[in-house]
Amino acid sequence: MAEILTPERPVEKTPLKPEEELLVDRPKLSDWLELRLGWWGFVRKNLDEPMPPGVGWWQTLGNLLMTLLMFQFITGFALAMFYTPSAHDAYASVKHITEEVALGSFVRGLHVWGSTIIVIFTVLHILRVFFWGSYKKPRELTWLVGVVIFNVILGFSFTGYLLPWDQKAYWATVVGTRIAATIPVVGHDLLVLIRGGEEVGALTLTRFFALHVMLLPAALMGFMALHLFLVRKHHIAGPVLPQKGKPVPFYPVQLFKDAVVVLGGMGLVVYLALAFPPALEAIADPSGTDFAPRPEWYFLGLYELLKIMPAGWEVVATMIVPGLVSMGMLFLPWLDRSPSRHPARRQWVIVTGCAVVLLIGIMTLKGILETPPPGAHGHKAAALKGSAPSAEAVRQAAEPPATAP
Amino acid sequence: MSNEQPVSNSLIDSINDQPGPPRRKLLGWLVAGINLIVGGVVLGPVLGFLGSPLGRKTKGMWVPVLGLSEIQDGQTREASFTMQIKDGYALVDRKYTVFLHRSGEEVIAFDPACTHLGCRINWVGEKDRYFCPCHGGVFGKDGSVVSGPPPKPLEQHPVKVENGQIFVQKNV
Ligand code: FES
């Protein structure tokens, strides 16, 4: 049975020496390729990767994430074919995608919901590695690269959120980028660098677009390749307490479980995209006074934290707390130096980790409950709207500002 | 690699015939130096290019926003105006809003951006207060912080009144 399921090297009858193979007049295509690429050894090595006993469903999340990220790349590429990254046209192009292009709403839904699902499963993946203590020697770098990837993913969310250029996108970015300005001394310069100017405008959109479709994907691919290389180099850590039995090859049992989870994950994204098509609110209006900004839901915990900080302490919520959590995550393998992976033997790490997760969870929940749902507005201003002087009169009074080279 | 080929052996031999350690080291440093120059030639200008918004200067522009008669003594109201600005590559008509407060002949203009993280504040007349929808910032009609996280009072724009017309200075 195993013989049939395990793929064999294409031809193994009479192994020829490489010099001899070069002399064969008309080799089979697979032999021709094997001689030039040596691909079969690579494939075989990965399919035969030993899985320690006890590895199972929890270890499928990495594969699921890789697949979902690949789909983000594909749907993103498709969206980019119709999208225009200009403050003048972005909104109209997204509206066109959503309302007129065949399957446009669905493809956009896959991309939008895909991003949410990826964040959820990334967190689960991280928690699994955390509780299993799989980040310990020699896998410290695998963990570190993983944390970097998590931050790249959050970067994708933050930059992608602005691209539709609707009210929600615009105001979340106004507030989100202002966080940089709370850093003492360099804050304001940093804000200008991120926004491409004093205000969120045309250059903010082009900057975010460039980050979203060029820098971040390139970074993601590089770090993911490194992550995978390290996972294969050090093999899967296996359960905390070694279980009886012999390691089994990755193919077919674990790969099958991976495939089932990928099917389920994709099914979820497809369902969400169909059942809850992505919304598009009114076009971004910098002068609007009745719009309550809402960040993406997984940033709501941070948003809540900002509420409870007293005046002058916002840097605690914007920089210090997130900075400590990120640093703690990055350097976890060096903070927790005990050789044991067992949760009971590294209590303070587990307790701290649980407390952080719990606090983030509570804050996020509080944020979700207290933030007005889409479409709701803040307090209606009681003031009368002032009448605007004609644009012509203003145009005469104003002239374009000097731009330094 | 188990199947050693004669080709690779002769390759290694020829490498071993290369210049000795001191020269190899020197050449190694030269390669590193050349790479630094080549990298710098590209990265330096690119970084300067990306940082160009830092060097952009703004200047104050006077804009008429409202007739003095349109606001009563003691009243606070919103006034919008449109001005043409250069937004990156584009010349656009951008609408701005200020909150004007008049006491006697004096008018002050508040920027509607909350000093916490920049959400738009709302004026609620019955309460005589500004409310920020984001993190619960509340400001008094004089722009001072009443409660919530905002670290400083509302920002003011310079105002002048000429011939019964209120002008506000806006940096663009
Ligand atoms: S932005 Fe106004 S309270 Fe935070």
Coordinates of C-alpha atoms and ligand atoms in Angstrom, one line a residue:
Chain A
M1 CA 0.0 0.0 0.0
A2 CA 2.7 2.4 1.1
E3 CA 4.5 1.4 -2.1
I4 CA 1.7 2.7 -4.2
L5 CA 1.1 5.9 -2.3
T6 CA 4.7 6.9 -2.2
P7 CA 5.8 8.6 -5.4
E8 CA 8.9 6.9 -6.9
R9 CA 11.7 8.4 -8.7
P10 CA 10.6 8.3 -12.4
V11 CA 13.1 5.7 -13.7
E12 CA 15.3 3.6 -11.5
K13 CA 15.9 0.5 -13.5
T14 CA 19.5 0.8 -14.6
P15 CA 21.0 3.8 -12.9
L16 CA 23.4 5.4 -15.3
K17 CA 26.3 7.5 -14.3
P18 CA 25.8 11.2 -15.0
E19 CA 28.4 11.1 -17.7
E20 CA 26.6 8.2 -19.3
E21 CA 23.2 9.9 -19.0
L22 CA 24.6 12.9 -20.9
L23 CA 25.3 10.5 -23.7
V24 CA 21.8 9.0 -24.0
D25 CA 20.4 10.3 -27.2
R26 CA 16.7 10.8 -26.4
P27 CA 16.2 10.6 -22.6
K28 CA 12.8 10.7 -21.1
L29 CA 11.6 14.2 -20.2
S30 CA 11.7 13.4 -16.5
D31 CA 15.3 12.2 -16.8
W32 CA 16.2 15.2 -18.9
L33 CA 14.8 17.5 -16.2
E34 CA 16.3 15.5 -13.3
L35 CA 19.7 15.8 -14.8
R36 CA 19.4 19.5 -15.1
L37 CA 17.4 20.5 -12.1
G38 CA 17.9 17.6 -9.6
W39 CA 14.3 18.5 -8.6
W40 CA 13.3 15.0 -7.6
G41 CA 15.7 14.8 -4.6
F42 CA 14.2 18.1 -3.3
V43 CA 10.6 17.0 -3.7
R44 CA 11.4 13.6 -2.2
K45 CA 13.2 15.1 0.7
N46 CA 10.2 17.3 1.6
L47 CA 7.7 14.5 1.2
D48 CA 9.7 12.2 3.4
E49 CA 10.2 14.9 6.1
P50 CA 9.9 13.0 9.3
M51 CA 6.9 14.0 11.5
P52 CA 7.4 13.0 15.2
P53 CA 4.5 11.1 16.7
G54 CA 1.8 13.4 18.1
V55 CA 2.1 15.9 15.3
G56 CA -1.3 16.5 13.8
W57 CA -4.0 19.0 13.2
W58 CA -2.3 21.8 15.2
Q59 CA 0.7 21.7 12.8
T60 CA -1.5 22.4 9.8
L61 CA -1.8 26.1 10.4
G62 CA 1.6 27.0 8.8
N63 CA 0.6 25.4 5.5
L64 CA -2.9 27.0 5.7
L65 CA -1.3 30.4 6.2
M66 CA 1.1 29.9 3.3
T67 CA -1.8 29.0 1.0
L68 CA -3.9 31.9 2.1
L69 CA -1.1 34.3 1.7
M70 CA -0.5 33.0 -1.8
F71 CA -4.2 33.5 -2.6
Q72 CA -3.9 37.1 -1.3
F73 CA -1.1 37.6 -3.8
I74 CA -3.3 36.2 -6.6
T75 CA -6.5 38.2 -5.7
G76 CA -4.3 41.3 -5.0
F77 CA -2.7 41.0 -8.4
A78 CA -6.2 40.8 -10.0
L79 CA -7.4 43.8 -8.1
A80 CA -4.4 45.8 -9.0
M81 CA -5.3 45.3 -12.7
F82 CA -8.4 47.4 -12.1
Y83 CA -7.3 49.7 -9.3
T84 CA -5.8 53.2 -9.7
P85 CA -3.6 54.4 -6.8
S86 CA -4.5 58.1 -7.0
A87 CA -6.5 60.1 -4.6
H88 CA -8.6 61.3 -7.5
D89 CA -9.5 57.9 -8.9
A90 CA -8.9 55.3 -6.2
Y91 CA -12.4 55.5 -4.9
A92 CA -14.0 55.4 -8.3
S93 CA -11.9 52.4 -9.3
V94 CA -12.8 50.4 -6.2
K95 CA -16.4 51.3 -6.8
H96 CA -16.0 50.1 -10.4
I97 CA -14.5 46.8 -9.2
T98 CA -17.2 46.3 -6.6
E99 CA -20.2 47.2 -8.7
E100 CA -19.4 46.7 -12.3
V101 CA -16.6 44.3 -12.9
A102 CA -17.8 40.7 -13.3
L103 CA -17.1 38.9 -9.9
G104 CA -15.5 42.1 -8.7
S105 CA -17.2 42.1 -5.4
F106 CA -16.4 38.5 -4.9
V107 CA -12.7 38.9 -5.7
R108 CA -12.4 41.9 -3.5
G109 CA -14.3 40.0 -0.8
L110 CA -11.8 37.2 -1.0
H111 CA -9.0 39.7 -0.5
V112 CA -10.6 41.6 2.3
W113 CA -11.8 38.5 4.2
G114 CA -8.6 36.7 3.5
S115 CA -6.7 39.3 5.3
T116 CA -8.8 39.0 8.4
I117 CA -8.7 35.2 8.4
I118 CA -4.9 35.3 7.9
V119 CA -4.5 37.5 11.0
I120 CA -6.7 35.2 13.1
F121 CA -4.8 32.1 12.0
T122 CA -1.4 33.7 12.4
V123 CA -2.3 34.5 16.0
L124 CA -3.4 30.8 16.5
H125 CA -0.2 29.6 14.9
I126 CA 1.9 31.8 17.2
L127 CA 0.0 30.7 20.3
R128 CA 0.5 27.1 19.4
V129 CA 4.3 27.6 19.1
F130 CA 4.2 29.5 22.3
F131 CA 2.4 27.0 24.4
W132 CA 4.3 24.1 23.0
G133 CA 7.6 25.9 23.7
S134 CA 8.7 25.1 20.1
Y135 CA 10.7 28.3 19.9
K136 CA 13.5 26.8 22.1
K137 CA 17.0 25.9 20.9
P138 CA 17.7 25.3 18.1
R139 CA 14.6 27.0 16.7
E140 CA 15.1 30.5 18.1
L141 CA 15.6 32.0 14.6
T142 CA 12.6 30.2 13.2
W143 CA 10.5 32.0 15.9
L144 CA 12.2 35.3 15.3
V145 CA 11.6 35.3 11.6
G146 CA 8.0 34.2 12.3
V147 CA 7.5 37.3 14.5
V148 CA 8.9 39.5 11.7
I149 CA 6.4 37.9 9.3
F150 CA 3.6 38.6 11.7
N151 CA 4.6 42.3 11.7
V152 CA 4.8 42.3 7.9
I153 CA 1.3 40.9 7.8
L154 CA 0.1 43.7 10.1
G155 CA 1.8 46.1 7.8
F156 CA -0.2 44.7 4.9
S157 CA -3.4 45.3 6.8
F158 CA -2.5 48.9 7.8
T159 CA -1.5 49.9 4.3
G160 CA -4.2 48.0 2.5
Y161 CA -6.9 49.6 4.6
L162 CA -6.3 53.0 3.1
L163 CA -6.4 51.9 -0.6
P164 CA -10.3 52.1 -1.1
W165 CA -10.0 55.7 -0.1
D166 CA -13.4 55.9 1.5
Q167 CA -14.3 57.6 4.8
K168 CA -13.4 54.6 6.9
A169 CA -10.1 54.2 5.2
Y170 CA -9.2 57.9 5.3
W171 CA -10.0 58.5 8.9
A172 CA -8.5 55.3 10.2
T173 CA -5.3 56.4 8.5
V174 CA -5.4 59.9 9.8
V175 CA -5.5 58.5 13.4
G176 CA -3.2 55.6 12.7
T177 CA -0.5 57.7 11.3
R178 CA -0.8 60.3 14.0
I179 CA 0.4 57.6 16.4
A180 CA 3.9 58.1 14.9
A181 CA 3.7 61.8 15.9
T182 CA 3.4 60.9 19.6
I183 CA 7.0 59.8 19.6
P184 CA 9.1 62.5 21.3
V185 CA 11.5 64.7 19.2
V186 CA 11.3 62.8 15.9
G187 CA 7.6 62.2 15.9
H188 CA 6.5 65.0 13.6
D189 CA 9.2 64.3 11.0
L190 CA 8.2 60.6 11.1
L191 CA 4.6 61.6 10.5
V192 CA 5.5 63.7 7.5
L193 CA 7.7 60.8 6.1
I194 CA 4.9 58.3 6.5
R195 CA 2.2 60.5 5.1
G196 CA 4.4 62.0 2.4
G197 CA 3.3 65.5 3.7
E198 CA 1.6 67.2 6.6
E199 CA -1.8 65.8 5.8
V200 CA -3.1 62.4 4.6
G201 CA -3.4 63.0 0.9
A202 CA -2.4 61.9 -2.6
L203 CA 1.1 61.1 -1.6
T204 CA 0.0 59.0 1.4
L205 CA -2.0 56.9 -0.9
T206 CA 0.9 56.3 -3.4
R207 CA 3.2 55.6 -0.5
F208 CA 0.9 53.0 1.0
F209 CA 0.2 51.5 -2.4
A210 CA 4.0 51.1 -3.1
L211 CA 4.5 49.5 0.3
H212 CA 1.5 47.2 -0.1
V213 CA 2.3 45.9 -3.5
M214 CA 6.1 46.0 -3.7
L215 CA 8.0 46.3 -0.5
L216 CA 5.9 44.2 1.8
P217 CA 5.3 41.3 -0.7
A218 CA 9.0 41.1 -1.4
A219 CA 9.8 41.1 2.3
L220 CA 7.1 38.5 2.9
M221 CA 8.5 36.2 0.3
G222 CA 12.0 36.5 1.6
F223 CA 11.1 35.9 5.2
M224 CA 8.7 33.1 4.4
A225 CA 11.4 31.3 2.4
L226 CA 13.8 31.7 5.4
H227 CA 11.1 30.5 7.8
L228 CA 10.4 27.4 5.7
F229 CA 14.1 26.7 5.3
L230 CA 14.5 26.8 9.0
V231 CA 11.5 24.7 9.7
R232 CA 12.8 22.0 7.4
K233 CA 16.4 22.3 8.7
H234 CA 15.4 21.8 12.3
H235 CA 12.4 19.6 11.6
I236 CA 9.1 19.9 13.5
A237 CA 9.4 20.1 17.2
G238 CA 6.6 17.7 18.0
P239 CA 4.6 17.5 21.2
V240 CA 6.0 18.8 24.5
L241 CA 6.1 15.3 25.9
P242 CA 7.6 12.9 23.4
Q243 CA 5.1 10.3 22.5
K244 CA 5.5 6.6 21.7
G245 CA 5.9 5.5 18.1
K246 CA 8.1 6.2 15.2
P247 CA 8.2 9.3 13.1
V248 CA 6.1 9.1 9.9
P249 CA 6.8 10.8 6.6
F250 CA 5.1 14.1 5.9
Y251 CA 3.5 12.5 2.9
P252 CA 0.7 11.4 2.9
V253 CA -0.8 11.5 6.4
Q254 CA 0.2 15.0 7.4
L255 CA -0.1 16.5 3.9
F256 CA -3.7 15.1 3.8
K257 CA -4.5 16.8 7.1
D258 CA -3.0 20.0 5.7
A259 CA -5.1 19.7 2.6
V260 CA -8.3 19.3 4.7
V261 CA -7.5 22.4 6.8
V262 CA -6.7 24.4 3.7
L263 CA -10.0 23.3 2.2
G264 CA -11.8 24.4 5.4
G265 CA -10.0 27.7 5.6
M266 CA -10.6 28.6 2.0
G267 CA -14.2 27.5 2.4
L268 CA -14.5 30.0 5.3
V269 CA -13.0 32.8 3.2
V270 CA -15.3 32.0 0.2
Y271 CA -18.3 31.9 2.5
L272 CA -17.5 35.2 4.1
A273 CA -16.9 36.8 0.8
L274 CA -20.2 35.7 -0.5
A275 CA -22.3 36.2 2.7
F276 CA -20.7 39.5 3.7
P277 CA -19.6 41.4 0.5
P278 CA -17.1 44.1 1.3
A279 CA -18.6 47.5 1.9
L280 CA -17.5 50.8 0.4
E281 CA -18.5 53.9 2.3
A282 CA -18.7 57.5 1.1
I283 CA -15.6 58.9 -0.6
A284 CA -12.9 60.2 1.8
D285 CA -13.8 63.7 2.9
P286 CA -11.1 65.5 4.8
S287 CA -13.5 68.2 5.8
G288 CA -16.2 65.9 7.1
T289 CA -16.9 66.5 10.8
D290 CA -19.4 63.8 11.5
F291 CA -17.4 60.6 11.0
A292 CA -16.2 58.4 13.8
P293 CA -13.0 56.6 12.7
R294 CA -12.8 52.9 13.1
P295 CA -9.6 51.0 12.6
E296 CA -9.6 47.4 11.4
W297 CA -11.0 45.3 14.3
Y298 CA -7.8 43.7 15.4
F299 CA -6.3 47.1 16.0
L300 CA -9.3 48.0 18.3
G301 CA -7.5 46.8 21.4
L302 CA -4.8 49.5 20.9
Y303 CA -7.6 52.0 20.1
E304 CA -9.2 51.2 23.4
L305 CA -5.9 51.5 25.3
L306 CA -5.6 55.0 23.9
K307 CA -9.0 55.9 25.6
I308 CA -7.8 55.0 29.1
M309 CA -4.5 56.8 28.9
P310 CA -4.6 60.1 30.7
A311 CA -3.6 63.3 28.8
G312 CA 0.1 63.4 28.0
W313 CA 0.6 59.7 28.4
E314 CA -0.5 58.6 25.0
V315 CA 3.0 57.6 24.1
V316 CA 2.5 54.8 26.6
A317 CA -0.3 53.4 24.5
T318 CA 1.1 54.2 21.1
M319 CA 4.7 53.2 21.6
I320 CA 5.7 51.7 25.0
V321 CA 3.1 49.0 25.4
P322 CA 3.2 47.8 21.7
G323 CA 6.9 48.2 21.8
L324 CA 7.3 46.0 24.9
V325 CA 4.9 43.4 23.5
S326 CA 6.8 43.3 20.2
M327 CA 10.2 43.1 21.8
G328 CA 9.0 40.5 24.3
M329 CA 7.8 38.4 21.3
L330 CA 10.9 38.9 19.3
F331 CA 13.3 38.0 22.1
L332 CA 11.1 35.3 23.7
P333 CA 13.6 32.5 23.1
W334 CA 16.3 34.5 24.9
L335 CA 14.0 35.6 27.8
D336 CA 12.8 32.1 28.4
R337 CA 16.1 30.2 28.7
S338 CA 15.0 27.1 30.6
P339 CA 15.7 24.0 28.5
S340 CA 12.3 22.5 29.3
R341 CA 9.5 23.0 26.9
H342 CA 6.9 21.8 29.4
P343 CA 4.5 24.6 30.4
A344 CA 4.7 23.7 34.1
R345 CA 8.5 24.2 34.0
R346 CA 8.3 27.7 32.6
Q347 CA 5.5 29.1 34.7
W348 CA 6.3 32.8 34.5
V349 CA 6.5 32.8 30.7
I350 CA 3.2 31.0 30.5
V351 CA 1.5 33.3 33.0
T352 CA 2.9 36.4 31.4
G353 CA 1.9 35.2 28.0
C354 CA -1.7 34.3 29.1
A355 CA -2.0 37.7 30.8
V356 CA -0.9 39.5 27.7
V357 CA -3.3 37.5 25.5
L358 CA -6.1 38.0 27.9
L359 CA -5.6 41.8 28.2
I360 CA -5.4 42.1 24.4
G361 CA -8.5 40.0 24.1
I362 CA -10.4 42.1 26.6
M363 CA -9.4 45.4 25.1
T364 CA -10.3 44.2 21.6
L365 CA -13.6 42.9 22.8
K366 CA -14.3 46.2 24.6
G367 CA -13.3 48.0 21.4
I368 CA -15.6 45.9 19.2
L369 CA -18.5 46.5 21.6
E370 CA -18.0 50.2 22.1
T371 CA -17.1 51.2 18.5
P372 CA -20.1 52.3 16.5
P373 CA -21.0 49.8 13.8
P374 CA -20.3 50.7 10.1
G375 CA -22.5 53.4 8.9
A376 CA -23.1 55.0 12.4
H377 CA -21.8 58.4 12.9
G378 CA -20.5 60.4 15.8
H379 CA -22.3 63.2 17.5
K380 CA -24.1 65.3 15.0
A381 CA -22.8 68.8 15.2
A382 CA -25.4 71.2 16.4
A383 CA -23.7 74.1 14.7
L384 CA -25.0 75.5 11.5
K385 CA -22.9 74.8 8.5
G386 CA -21.0 77.8 7.3
S387 CA -21.4 78.9 3.8
A388 CA -18.2 78.4 1.8
P389 CA -16.9 81.3 -0.3
S390 CA -16.6 80.5 -3.9
A391 CA -13.7 78.4 -4.9
E392 CA -12.7 81.1 -7.4
A393 CA -12.3 83.7 -4.6
V394 CA -10.1 81.3 -2.7
R395 CA -8.1 80.4 -5.7
Q396 CA -7.1 84.0 -6.2
A397 CA -6.1 84.3 -2.5
A398 CA -4.1 81.1 -2.5
E399 CA -1.3 79.9 -4.6
P400 CA 0.5 76.6 -4.7
P401 CA 3.1 76.2 -1.9
A402 CA 6.8 76.2 -2.7
T403 CA 8.0 72.6 -3.0
A404 CA 11.6 71.9 -2.1
P405 CA 13.5 69.7 -4.6
Chain B
M1 CA 27.6 15.0 -3.7
S2 CA 28.7 11.4 -4.2
N3 CA 29.2 11.5 -7.9
E4 CA 32.3 13.5 -8.3
Q5 CA 33.0 14.8 -11.7
P6 CA 36.4 15.4 -13.1
V7 CA 35.4 18.8 -14.2
S8 CA 34.9 20.0 -10.6
N9 CA 38.2 18.6 -9.5
S10 CA 40.0 20.7 -12.1
L11 CA 38.0 23.7 -11.0
I12 CA 39.1 23.4 -7.4
D13 CA 42.7 22.9 -8.6
S14 CA 42.6 26.1 -10.6
I15 CA 41.1 27.9 -7.6
N16 CA 44.0 26.7 -5.5
D17 CA 46.3 28.2 -8.0
Q18 CA 44.9 31.7 -7.4
P19 CA 46.8 34.5 -5.7
G20 CA 47.8 33.8 -2.1
P21 CA 46.1 35.0 1.1
P22 CA 47.3 38.6 1.3
R23 CA 46.3 39.3 -2.3
R24 CA 43.0 37.5 -1.8
K25 CA 42.2 39.5 1.2
L26 CA 43.0 42.8 -0.5
L27 CA 40.8 41.8 -3.5
G28 CA 38.1 40.8 -1.1
W29 CA 38.2 44.3 0.5
L30 CA 38.1 45.9 -2.9
V31 CA 35.1 43.9 -3.9
A32 CA 33.4 45.0 -0.7
G33 CA 34.3 48.6 -1.3
I34 CA 33.0 48.5 -4.9
N35 CA 29.7 47.0 -3.6
L36 CA 29.4 49.8 -1.1
I37 CA 29.9 52.5 -3.7
V38 CA 27.5 50.8 -6.1
G39 CA 24.9 50.3 -3.3
G40 CA 25.3 53.9 -2.1
V41 CA 24.9 55.4 -5.5
V42 CA 21.5 53.9 -5.8
L43 CA 20.3 53.9 -2.1
G44 CA 21.5 57.4 -1.2
P45 CA 19.5 59.2 -3.9
V46 CA 16.5 56.9 -3.3
L47 CA 16.4 57.7 0.4
G48 CA 16.7 61.4 -0.3
F49 CA 13.9 61.1 -2.8
L50 CA 11.7 59.4 -0.3
G51 CA 12.5 61.9 2.4
S52 CA 11.7 64.9 0.2
P53 CA 8.4 65.7 1.9
L54 CA 10.5 66.7 4.9
G55 CA 11.9 69.6 3.0
R56 CA 8.6 70.9 1.8
K57 CA 7.9 74.3 3.2
T58 CA 4.4 75.5 4.1
K59 CA 3.2 79.1 4.1
G60 CA 0.3 80.9 5.7
M61 CA -2.5 81.9 3.4
W62 CA -5.4 84.2 4.3
V63 CA -8.8 82.9 3.3
P64 CA -12.1 84.6 3.7
V65 CA -14.4 82.2 5.6
L66 CA -17.5 84.1 6.8
G67 CA -19.1 87.5 7.1
L68 CA -18.9 88.9 10.7
S69 CA -22.7 89.4 10.6
E70 CA -23.2 85.7 10.1
I71 CA -22.1 84.9 13.6
Q72 CA -23.6 86.4 16.8
D73 CA -21.8 87.5 19.8
G74 CA -21.0 84.5 22.1
Q75 CA -21.8 82.0 19.4
T76 CA -19.7 79.1 18.2
R77 CA -20.2 77.8 14.7
E78 CA -18.7 75.8 12.0
A79 CA -17.4 77.4 8.8
S80 CA -16.2 75.7 5.8
F81 CA -14.1 77.1 3.0
T82 CA -12.5 75.6 -0.1
M83 CA -9.0 76.4 -1.2
Q84 CA -6.8 75.2 -3.9
I85 CA -3.8 73.3 -2.6
K86 CA -1.0 71.2 -4.1
D87 CA -1.6 67.7 -2.9
G88 CA 1.5 65.9 -4.1
Y89 CA 1.3 66.0 -7.9
A90 CA -2.2 67.3 -8.0
L91 CA -3.8 70.7 -7.7
V92 CA -7.0 70.1 -5.9
D93 CA -9.8 72.1 -4.3
R94 CA -9.8 71.0 -0.8
K95 CA -12.5 71.8 1.6
Y96 CA -11.5 72.7 5.1
T97 CA -13.5 73.4 8.2
V98 CA -12.9 75.6 11.2
F99 CA -14.9 76.4 14.3
L100 CA -15.3 80.1 14.9
H101 CA -16.1 81.6 18.2
R102 CA -17.1 85.2 18.5
S103 CA -16.9 87.3 21.7
G104 CA -17.5 91.0 21.0
E105 CA -15.5 92.1 18.0
E106 CA -13.0 89.3 18.5
V107 CA -13.2 86.0 16.7
I108 CA -11.1 82.9 17.3
A109 CA -10.8 80.0 14.9
F110 CA -10.2 76.5 16.2
D111 CA -8.8 73.7 14.0
P112 CA -11.3 70.8 14.0
A113 CA -8.6 68.2 14.5
C114 CA -8.6 66.7 18.0
T115 CA -5.2 67.3 19.6
H116 CA -5.0 63.7 20.7
L117 CA -4.8 61.7 17.5
G118 CA -6.5 64.0 14.9
C119 CA -10.1 62.8 14.7
R120 CA -12.6 65.5 13.8
I121 CA -14.3 67.1 16.8
N122 CA -17.9 68.0 16.9
W123 CA -19.5 71.1 18.4
V124 CA -22.5 70.3 20.5
G125 CA -24.3 73.6 21.2
E126 CA -26.6 72.4 24.0
K127 CA -23.6 71.3 26.0
D128 CA -21.4 74.1 25.0
R129 CA -18.6 71.7 24.4
Y130 CA -16.6 70.0 21.7
F131 CA -16.7 66.2 21.6
C132 CA -14.2 63.9 19.9
P133 CA -15.8 60.7 18.7
C134 CA -12.6 58.7 19.0
H135 CA -11.4 58.3 22.6
G136 CA -13.7 60.5 24.5
G137 CA -11.8 63.8 24.3
V138 CA -13.9 66.8 25.4
F139 CA -13.0 70.5 24.9
G140 CA -14.6 73.7 26.2
K141 CA -15.7 76.5 24.0
D142 CA -12.4 78.2 24.6
G143 CA -10.6 75.2 23.2
S144 CA -9.3 74.0 26.6
V145 CA -9.3 70.3 27.4
V146 CA -12.2 69.4 29.7
S147 CA -11.7 65.7 29.9
G148 CA -10.3 62.7 28.1
P149 CA -6.9 62.0 26.7
P150 CA -6.1 65.1 24.5
P151 CA -2.8 66.5 25.8
K152 CA -3.3 70.1 24.8
P153 CA -6.0 72.6 23.9
L154 CA -7.4 72.9 20.4
E155 CA -5.1 74.5 17.9
Q156 CA -6.0 78.0 16.8
H157 CA -5.7 79.6 13.4
P158 CA -4.7 83.3 13.2
V159 CA -7.9 85.4 12.4
K160 CA -8.4 88.9 11.1
V161 CA -11.5 90.8 10.4
E162 CA -11.5 93.3 7.5
N163 CA -14.6 95.1 6.2
G164 CA -16.9 92.8 8.0
Q165 CA -15.3 89.7 6.6
I166 CA -13.6 87.1 8.7
F167 CA -10.3 85.8 7.3
V168 CA -8.5 82.8 8.6
Q169 CA -4.9 81.9 8.0
K170 CA -4.3 78.4 6.9
N171 CA -0.9 76.8 6.3
V172 CA -0.6 75.1 3.0
Ligands
FES1 S1 -8.4 61.6 18.8 FE1 -9.7 62.8 20.0 S2 -9.7 61.7 21.8 FE2 -8.3 60.6 20.6

